[in-house]
PDB file of C-alpha atoms in Angstrom:
ATOM      1  CA  PHE H   1     123.346  73.748 162.206  1.00  0.00           C
ATOM      2  CA  ALA H   2     125.548  73.283 165.075  1.00  0.00           C
ATOM      3  CA  ILE H   3     126.335  69.846 164.055  1.00  0.00           C
ATOM      4  CA  SER H   4     129.813  68.559 162.910  1.00  0.00           C
ATOM      5  CA  PRO H   5     130.486  67.803 159.563  1.00  0.00           C
ATOM      6  CA  THR H   6     132.465  64.981 160.478  1.00  0.00           C
ATOM      7  CA  VAL H   7     129.367  63.492 162.032  1.00  0.00           C
ATOM      8  CA  LEU H   8     126.695  64.386 159.736  1.00  0.00           C
ATOM      9  CA  PRO H   9     128.385  65.546 156.348  1.00  0.00           C
ATOM     10  CA  ARG H  10     126.289  68.306 154.252  1.00  0.00           C
ATOM     11  CA  PRO H  11     123.640  66.566 152.501  1.00  0.00           C
ATOM     12  CA  GLU H  12     124.152  66.858 148.271  1.00  0.00           C
ATOM     13  CA  ASP H  13     120.591  68.307 147.776  1.00  0.00           C
ATOM     14  CA  TRP H  14     121.509  71.449 150.158  1.00  0.00           C
ATOM     15  CA  THR H  15     121.996  73.882 147.284  1.00  0.00           C
ATOM     16  CA  ALA H  16     120.688  76.972 149.107  1.00  0.00           C
ATOM     17  CA  PRO H  17     123.764  79.295 149.678  1.00  0.00           C
ATOM     18  CA  HIS H  18     122.657  80.133 153.308  1.00  0.00           C
ATOM     19  CA  LEU H  19     122.561  76.693 154.663  1.00  0.00           C
ATOM     20  CA  HIS H  20     125.672  75.845 156.411  1.00  0.00           C
ATOM     21  CA  ILE H  21     126.604  73.158 158.974  1.00  0.00           C
ATOM     22  CA  THR H  22     129.223  75.005 161.415  1.00  0.00           C
ATOM     23  CA  GLY H  23     130.463  72.109 163.863  1.00  0.00           C
ATOM     24  CA  TYR H  24     129.420  71.867 167.214  1.00  0.00           C
ATOM     25  CA  PHE H  25     128.902  74.676 169.893  1.00  0.00           C
ATOM     26  CA  PHE H  26     131.084  73.382 172.919  1.00  0.00           C
ATOM     27  CA  LEU H  27     131.188  75.715 176.321  1.00  0.00           C
ATOM     28  CA  ASP H  28     134.740  76.327 177.622  1.00  0.00           C
ATOM     29  CA  GLU H  29     134.898  74.025 180.747  1.00  0.00           C
ATOM     30  CA  SER H  30     138.450  74.739 181.233  1.00  0.00           C
ATOM     31  CA  GLY H  31     137.811  76.431 184.779  1.00  0.00           C
ATOM     32  CA  TYR H  32     135.736  73.693 186.016  1.00  0.00           C
ATOM     33  CA  GLN H  33     137.047  72.916 189.748  1.00  0.00           C
ATOM     34  CA  PRO H  34     136.068  68.762 190.182  1.00  0.00           C
ATOM     35  CA  PRO H  35     134.767  67.592 193.738  1.00  0.00           C
ATOM     36  CA  ALA H  36     137.542  65.868 195.765  1.00  0.00           C
ATOM     37  CA  ALA H  37     135.501  62.365 195.518  1.00  0.00           C
ATOM     38  CA  LEU H  38     135.938  62.700 191.501  1.00  0.00           C
ATOM     39  CA  THR H  39     139.463  63.518 191.360  1.00  0.00           C
ATOM     40  CA  ASP H  40     140.450  60.922 194.178  1.00  0.00           C
ATOM     41  CA  PHE H  41     138.363  58.066 192.295  1.00  0.00           C
ATOM     42  CA  LEU H  42     140.080  58.896 188.781  1.00  0.00           C
ATOM     43  CA  SER H  43     143.551  59.003 190.252  1.00  0.00           C
ATOM     44  CA  ALA H  44     142.763  55.666 192.219  1.00  0.00           C
ATOM     45  CA  GLY H  45     142.788  53.628 189.050  1.00  0.00           C
ATOM     46  CA  GLY H  46     142.588  53.408 185.176  1.00  0.00           C
ATOM     47  CA  PRO H  47     140.206  55.369 183.247  1.00  0.00           C
ATOM     48  CA  PRO H  48     136.447  54.379 183.977  1.00  0.00           C
ATOM     49  CA  VAL H  49     133.595  54.033 181.828  1.00  0.00           C
ATOM     50  CA  GLY H  50     131.472  57.271 181.693  1.00  0.00           C
ATOM     51  CA  VAL H  51     127.724  56.813 182.132  1.00  0.00           C
ATOM     52  CA  SER H  52     125.052  59.687 181.737  1.00  0.00           C
ATOM     53  CA  PHE H  53     121.712  59.378 180.547  1.00  0.00           C
ATOM     54  CA  GLY H  54     121.414  63.228 180.492  1.00  0.00           C
ATOM     55  CA  SER H  55     117.741  64.738 181.572  1.00  0.00           C
ATOM     56  CA  MET H  56     116.179  61.238 180.790  1.00  0.00           C
ATOM     57  CA  VAL H  57     113.686  59.887 183.538  1.00  0.00           C
ATOM     58  CA  ASN H  58     112.761  56.442 183.358  1.00  0.00           C
ATOM     59  CA  LYS H  59     110.369  54.427 185.630  1.00  0.00           C
ATOM     60  CA  ASN H  60     112.644  51.764 185.157  1.00  0.00           C
ATOM     61  CA  ALA H  61     115.770  53.752 186.830  1.00  0.00           C
ATOM     62  CA  GLU H  62     116.600  51.012 188.773  1.00  0.00           C
ATOM     63  CA  ARG H  63     116.369  48.255 186.257  1.00  0.00           C
ATOM     64  CA  ILE H  64     118.591  50.270 184.363  1.00  0.00           C
ATOM     65  CA  GLY H  65     121.079  51.257 186.881  1.00  0.00           C
ATOM     66  CA  ARG H  66     121.411  47.511 188.045  1.00  0.00           C
ATOM     67  CA  ALA H  67     122.286  46.627 184.309  1.00  0.00           C
ATOM     68  CA  VAL H  68     124.967  49.104 184.039  1.00  0.00           C
ATOM     69  CA  LEU H  69     126.741  47.863 187.443  1.00  0.00           C
ATOM     70  CA  GLU H  70     126.158  44.338 186.396  1.00  0.00           C
ATOM     71  CA  ALA H  71     127.854  44.991 183.239  1.00  0.00           C
ATOM     72  CA  LEU H  72     130.724  46.774 184.855  1.00  0.00           C
ATOM     73  CA  ARG H  73     131.507  43.979 186.900  1.00  0.00           C
ATOM     74  CA  ARG H  74     131.391  41.290 184.063  1.00  0.00           C
ATOM     75  CA  THR H  75     133.879  43.493 182.623  1.00  0.00           C
ATOM     76  CA  ARG H  76     135.844  44.007 185.494  1.00  0.00           C
ATOM     77  CA  GLN H  77     135.791  48.033 184.646  1.00  0.00           C
ATOM     78  CA  ARG H  78     135.552  51.143 186.873  1.00  0.00           C
ATOM     79  CA  GLY H  79     132.592  53.618 186.306  1.00  0.00           C
ATOM     80  CA  VAL H  80     131.499  56.877 186.917  1.00  0.00           C
ATOM     81  CA  ILE H  81     127.827  57.075 186.917  1.00  0.00           C
ATOM     82  CA  LEU H  82     126.168  60.555 186.714  1.00  0.00           C
ATOM     83  CA  ASN H  83     122.853  59.464 188.205  1.00  0.00           C
ATOM     84  CA  GLY H  84     120.948  63.103 187.835  1.00  0.00           C
ATOM     85  CA  TRP H  85     119.006  61.799 185.354  1.00  0.00           C
ATOM     86  CA  GLY H  86     116.852  59.235 187.289  1.00  0.00           C
ATOM     87  CA  GLY H  87     118.473  59.749 191.056  1.00  0.00           C
ATOM     88  CA  TRP H  88     118.540  55.944 191.613  1.00  0.00           C
ATOM     89  CA  LYS H  89     121.451  54.440 193.234  1.00  0.00           C
ATOM     90  CA  PRO H  90     122.484  51.331 195.217  1.00  0.00           C
ATOM     91  CA  GLU H  91     122.541  51.078 198.865  1.00  0.00           C
ATOM     92  CA  ASN H  92     125.640  49.478 198.896  1.00  0.00           C
ATOM     93  CA  ILE H  93     127.954  51.032 196.131  1.00  0.00           C
ATOM     94  CA  PRO H  94     130.498  48.888 194.634  1.00  0.00           C
ATOM     95  CA  ASP H  95     134.104  49.914 195.362  1.00  0.00           C
ATOM     96  CA  ASN H  96     134.619  50.077 191.655  1.00  0.00           C
ATOM     97  CA  VAL H  97     131.825  52.806 190.651  1.00  0.00           C
ATOM     98  CA  LEU H  98     131.656  56.415 191.752  1.00  0.00           C
ATOM     99  CA  PHE H  99     127.714  58.130 191.733  1.00  0.00           C
ATOM    100  CA  LEU H 100     127.807  61.702 190.995  1.00  0.00           C
ATOM    101  CA  GLU H 101     124.533  63.937 190.414  1.00  0.00           C
ATOM    102  CA  SER H 102     126.178  65.924 187.742  1.00  0.00           C
ATOM    103  CA  ALA H 103     129.952  66.623 186.043  1.00  0.00           C
ATOM    104  CA  PRO H 104     130.617  68.703 182.586  1.00  0.00           C
ATOM    105  CA  HIS H 105     130.470  66.090 179.732  1.00  0.00           C
ATOM    106  CA  ASN H 106     133.467  68.056 177.939  1.00  0.00           C
ATOM    107  CA  TRP H 107     135.695  67.768 181.416  1.00  0.00           C
ATOM    108  CA  LEU H 108     134.868  64.470 182.308  1.00  0.00           C
ATOM    109  CA  PHE H 109     134.405  62.071 178.915  1.00  0.00           C
ATOM    110  CA  PRO H 110     138.100  62.601 177.641  1.00  0.00           C
ATOM    111  CA  ARG H 111     139.239  61.353 181.120  1.00  0.00           C
ATOM    112  CA  CYS H 112     137.150  58.032 180.605  1.00  0.00           C
ATOM    113  CA  LYS H 113     137.764  55.221 178.187  1.00  0.00           C
ATOM    114  CA  VAL H 114     134.250  54.562 176.807  1.00  0.00           C
ATOM    115  CA  ILE H 115     131.059  56.569 177.113  1.00  0.00           C
ATOM    116  CA  ILE H 116     127.575  55.042 177.946  1.00  0.00           C
ATOM    117  CA  HIS H 117     124.817  57.832 177.096  1.00  0.00           C
ATOM    118  CA  HIS H 118     121.360  58.442 175.486  1.00  0.00           C
ATOM    119  CA  GLY H 119     122.255  59.668 172.310  1.00  0.00           C
ATOM    120  CA  GLY H 120     121.242  63.218 173.031  1.00  0.00           C
ATOM    121  CA  ALA H 121     122.447  65.852 170.537  1.00  0.00           C
ATOM    122  CA  GLY H 122     124.423  67.277 172.910  1.00  0.00           C
ATOM    123  CA  THR H 123     126.026  64.396 174.879  1.00  0.00           C
ATOM    124  CA  THR H 124     126.572  62.672 171.557  1.00  0.00           C
ATOM    125  CA  ALA H 125     128.844  65.477 170.500  1.00  0.00           C
ATOM    126  CA  ALA H 126     130.520  65.556 174.212  1.00  0.00           C
ATOM    127  CA  GLY H 127     131.120  61.756 173.921  1.00  0.00           C
ATOM    128  CA  LEU H 128     132.268  61.960 170.029  1.00  0.00           C
ATOM    129  CA  MET H 129     134.791  64.663 170.880  1.00  0.00           C
ATOM    130  CA  SER H 130     136.626  62.778 173.669  1.00  0.00           C
ATOM    131  CA  GLY H 131     137.928  60.547 171.189  1.00  0.00           C
ATOM    132  CA  ASN H 132     136.692  57.768 173.245  1.00  0.00           C
ATOM    133  CA  PRO H 133     133.947  54.871 171.795  1.00  0.00           C
ATOM    134  CA  ASN H 134     130.204  55.713 172.625  1.00  0.00           C
ATOM    135  CA  VAL H 135     127.697  52.934 173.557  1.00  0.00           C
ATOM    136  CA  VAL H 136     124.298  54.524 172.739  1.00  0.00           C
ATOM    137  CA  VAL H 137     121.210  53.624 174.585  1.00  0.00           C
ATOM    138  CA  PRO H 138     118.470  55.862 173.374  1.00  0.00           C
ATOM    139  CA  PHE H 139     115.492  56.237 175.031  1.00  0.00           C
ATOM    140  CA  ALA H 140     113.374  58.454 172.642  1.00  0.00           C
ATOM    141  CA  GLY H 141     113.107  61.525 169.898  1.00  0.00           C
ATOM    142  CA  ASP H 142     116.358  62.000 167.526  1.00  0.00           C
ATOM    143  CA  GLN H 143     118.213  59.595 169.950  1.00  0.00           C
ATOM    144  CA  PRO H 144     117.890  56.642 167.890  1.00  0.00           C
ATOM    145  CA  PHE H 145     119.504  58.726 164.668  1.00  0.00           C
ATOM    146  CA  TRP H 146     122.577  59.902 166.635  1.00  0.00           C
ATOM    147  CA  GLY H 147     122.969  56.473 167.889  1.00  0.00           C
ATOM    148  CA  LYS H 148     123.026  55.155 164.398  1.00  0.00           C
ATOM    149  CA  ARG H 149     125.374  58.011 163.207  1.00  0.00           C
ATOM    150  CA  VAL H 150     127.948  56.927 165.956  1.00  0.00           C
ATOM    151  CA  ALA H 151     127.956  53.289 164.553  1.00  0.00           C
ATOM    152  CA  ALA H 152     127.926  54.307 161.300  1.00  0.00           C
ATOM    153  CA  LEU H 153     131.581  56.152 161.877  1.00  0.00           C
ATOM    154  CA  GLY H 154     132.454  53.337 163.608  1.00  0.00           C
ATOM    155  CA  ALA H 155     132.766  54.804 166.920  1.00  0.00           C
ATOM    156  CA  GLY H 156     130.790  52.671 168.996  1.00  0.00           C
ATOM    157  CA  PRO H 157     128.648  49.680 168.247  1.00  0.00           C
ATOM    158  CA  SER H 158     125.093  49.408 167.557  1.00  0.00           C
ATOM    159  CA  PRO H 159     122.361  51.492 169.572  1.00  0.00           C
ATOM    160  CA  ILE H 160     120.775  49.412 172.359  1.00  0.00           C
ATOM    161  CA  PRO H 161     117.135  50.546 172.642  1.00  0.00           C
ATOM    162  CA  VAL H 162     116.267  51.543 176.663  1.00  0.00           C
ATOM    163  CA  LYS H 163     113.720  48.799 176.419  1.00  0.00           C
ATOM    164  CA  LYS H 164     116.122  46.023 175.337  1.00  0.00           C
ATOM    165  CA  LEU H 165     118.821  47.342 177.587  1.00  0.00           C
ATOM    166  CA  ASN H 166     119.807  44.390 180.014  1.00  0.00           C
ATOM    167  CA  ALA H 167     123.364  43.233 181.630  1.00  0.00           C
ATOM    168  CA  ASP H 168     123.771  40.591 178.665  1.00  0.00           C
ATOM    169  CA  SER H 169     123.409  43.343 176.051  1.00  0.00           C
ATOM    170  CA  LEU H 170     125.464  45.957 177.563  1.00  0.00           C
ATOM    171  CA  THR H 171     128.192  43.688 178.370  1.00  0.00           C
ATOM    172  CA  THR H 172     128.517  42.689 174.750  1.00  0.00           C
ATOM    173  CA  ALA H 173     128.638  46.410 173.763  1.00  0.00           C
ATOM    174  CA  LEU H 174     131.054  47.028 176.153  1.00  0.00           C
ATOM    175  CA  ARG H 175     133.202  44.386 174.889  1.00  0.00           C
ATOM    176  CA  LEU H 176     132.751  45.564 171.292  1.00  0.00           C
ATOM    177  CA  ALA H 177     133.916  48.923 172.388  1.00  0.00           C
ATOM    178  CA  ASP H 178     136.864  47.941 173.700  1.00  0.00           C
ATOM    179  CA  ASP H 179     138.014  46.792 170.151  1.00  0.00           C
ATOM    180  CA  ASP H 180     141.357  48.274 168.809  1.00  0.00           C
ATOM    181  CA  SER H 181     140.183  49.161 165.608  1.00  0.00           C
ATOM    182  CA  MET H 182     136.510  50.738 167.334  1.00  0.00           C
ATOM    183  CA  ARG H 183     139.080  52.579 169.680  1.00  0.00           C
ATOM    184  CA  ARG H 184     141.140  53.818 166.781  1.00  0.00           C
ATOM    185  CA  CYS H 185     137.755  55.059 164.680  1.00  0.00           C
ATOM    186  CA  ALA H 186     136.588  56.660 167.897  1.00  0.00           C
ATOM    187  CA  ALA H 187     139.860  58.533 168.317  1.00  0.00           C
ATOM    188  CA  HIS H 188     140.381  59.620 164.800  1.00  0.00           C
ATOM    189  CA  THR H 189     136.682  60.757 164.772  1.00  0.00           C
ATOM    190  CA  GLY H 190     137.693  62.995 168.249  1.00  0.00           C
ATOM    191  CA  GLU H 191     140.632  64.522 166.390  1.00  0.00           C
ATOM    192  CA  LYS H 192     138.590  65.650 163.605  1.00  0.00           C
ATOM    193  CA  ILE H 193     135.780  67.221 165.611  1.00  0.00           C
ATOM    194  CA  ARG H 194     138.384  68.894 168.100  1.00  0.00           C
ATOM    195  CA  SER H 195     140.130  70.531 164.945  1.00  0.00           C
ATOM    196  CA  GLU H 196     136.582  71.937 163.528  1.00  0.00           C
ATOM    197  CA  ASP H 197     135.623  75.636 165.088  1.00  0.00           C
ATOM    198  CA  GLY H 198     131.652  75.687 165.294  1.00  0.00           C
ATOM    199  CA  VAL H 199     131.275  78.686 166.912  1.00  0.00           C
ATOM    200  CA  GLY H 200     134.001  80.852 165.248  1.00  0.00           C
ATOM    201  CA  THR H 201     132.739  79.417 161.875  1.00  0.00           C
ATOM    202  CA  ALA H 202     129.110  80.488 162.922  1.00  0.00           C
ATOM    203  CA  VAL H 203     130.234  84.004 163.934  1.00  0.00           C
ATOM    204  CA  LYS H 204     132.088  84.461 160.684  1.00  0.00           C
ATOM    205  CA  LEU H 205     128.785  83.270 158.804  1.00  0.00           C
ATOM    206  CA  ILE H 206     126.830  85.639 160.495  1.00  0.00           C
ATOM    207  CA  GLU H 207     128.986  88.678 160.171  1.00  0.00           C
ATOM    208  CA  ILE H 208     129.280  87.687 156.444  1.00  0.00           C
ATOM    209  CA  TRP H 209     125.103  87.346 155.880  1.00  0.00           C
ATOM    210  CA  GLY H 210     124.617  90.336 158.182  1.00  0.00           C
ATOM    211  CA  ALA H 211     126.463  92.726 156.067  1.00  0.00           C
ATOM    212  CA  HIS H 212     123.831  91.640 153.373  1.00  0.00           C
ATOM    213  CA  LEU H 213     120.751  92.362 155.242  1.00  0.00           C
TER     214      LEU H 213
END
């Protein structure tokens, strides 16, 4: 299971010797060359809030997007919004926000101060590895579970189901995410995840068990 044991410890009833939680599998994004618009935006001010809802498509994309913009305005924060998930962006983009279709999460998230995302397994992994608080807005599937794990770790506030997302609920979550104790928990979680070697552990296990075949 390519999950961090920091995020989901091995259950006590997993007694079979061939069941393993290796740690996350991360791609090496060190060769990524960000577009000039992104590097210019990042260098023009403090770390922004990173927003990515992955591949989630929602008929209320405009409502969701406007709630995000309003919450950023109320909390006086900058934001980088990866809008490939819904394709929506306003006609007049505020100066405090940059819209991009996509960027590698493993590269972008560590350069942000808070991450807002849908709680997909891979996005949650990247969000937690960044060491920044995560605000999870689950859409469906396993996303509510990962949102609850983030909150249980103290690395983010309670998840906000997408149907309950509005400017008020997101503003509250962003203010909670800026709490010193939550930032410390998120930083500690990220440090532990970065110390793990999910791919290396998996390779060793495959070699060990392959020798028994």
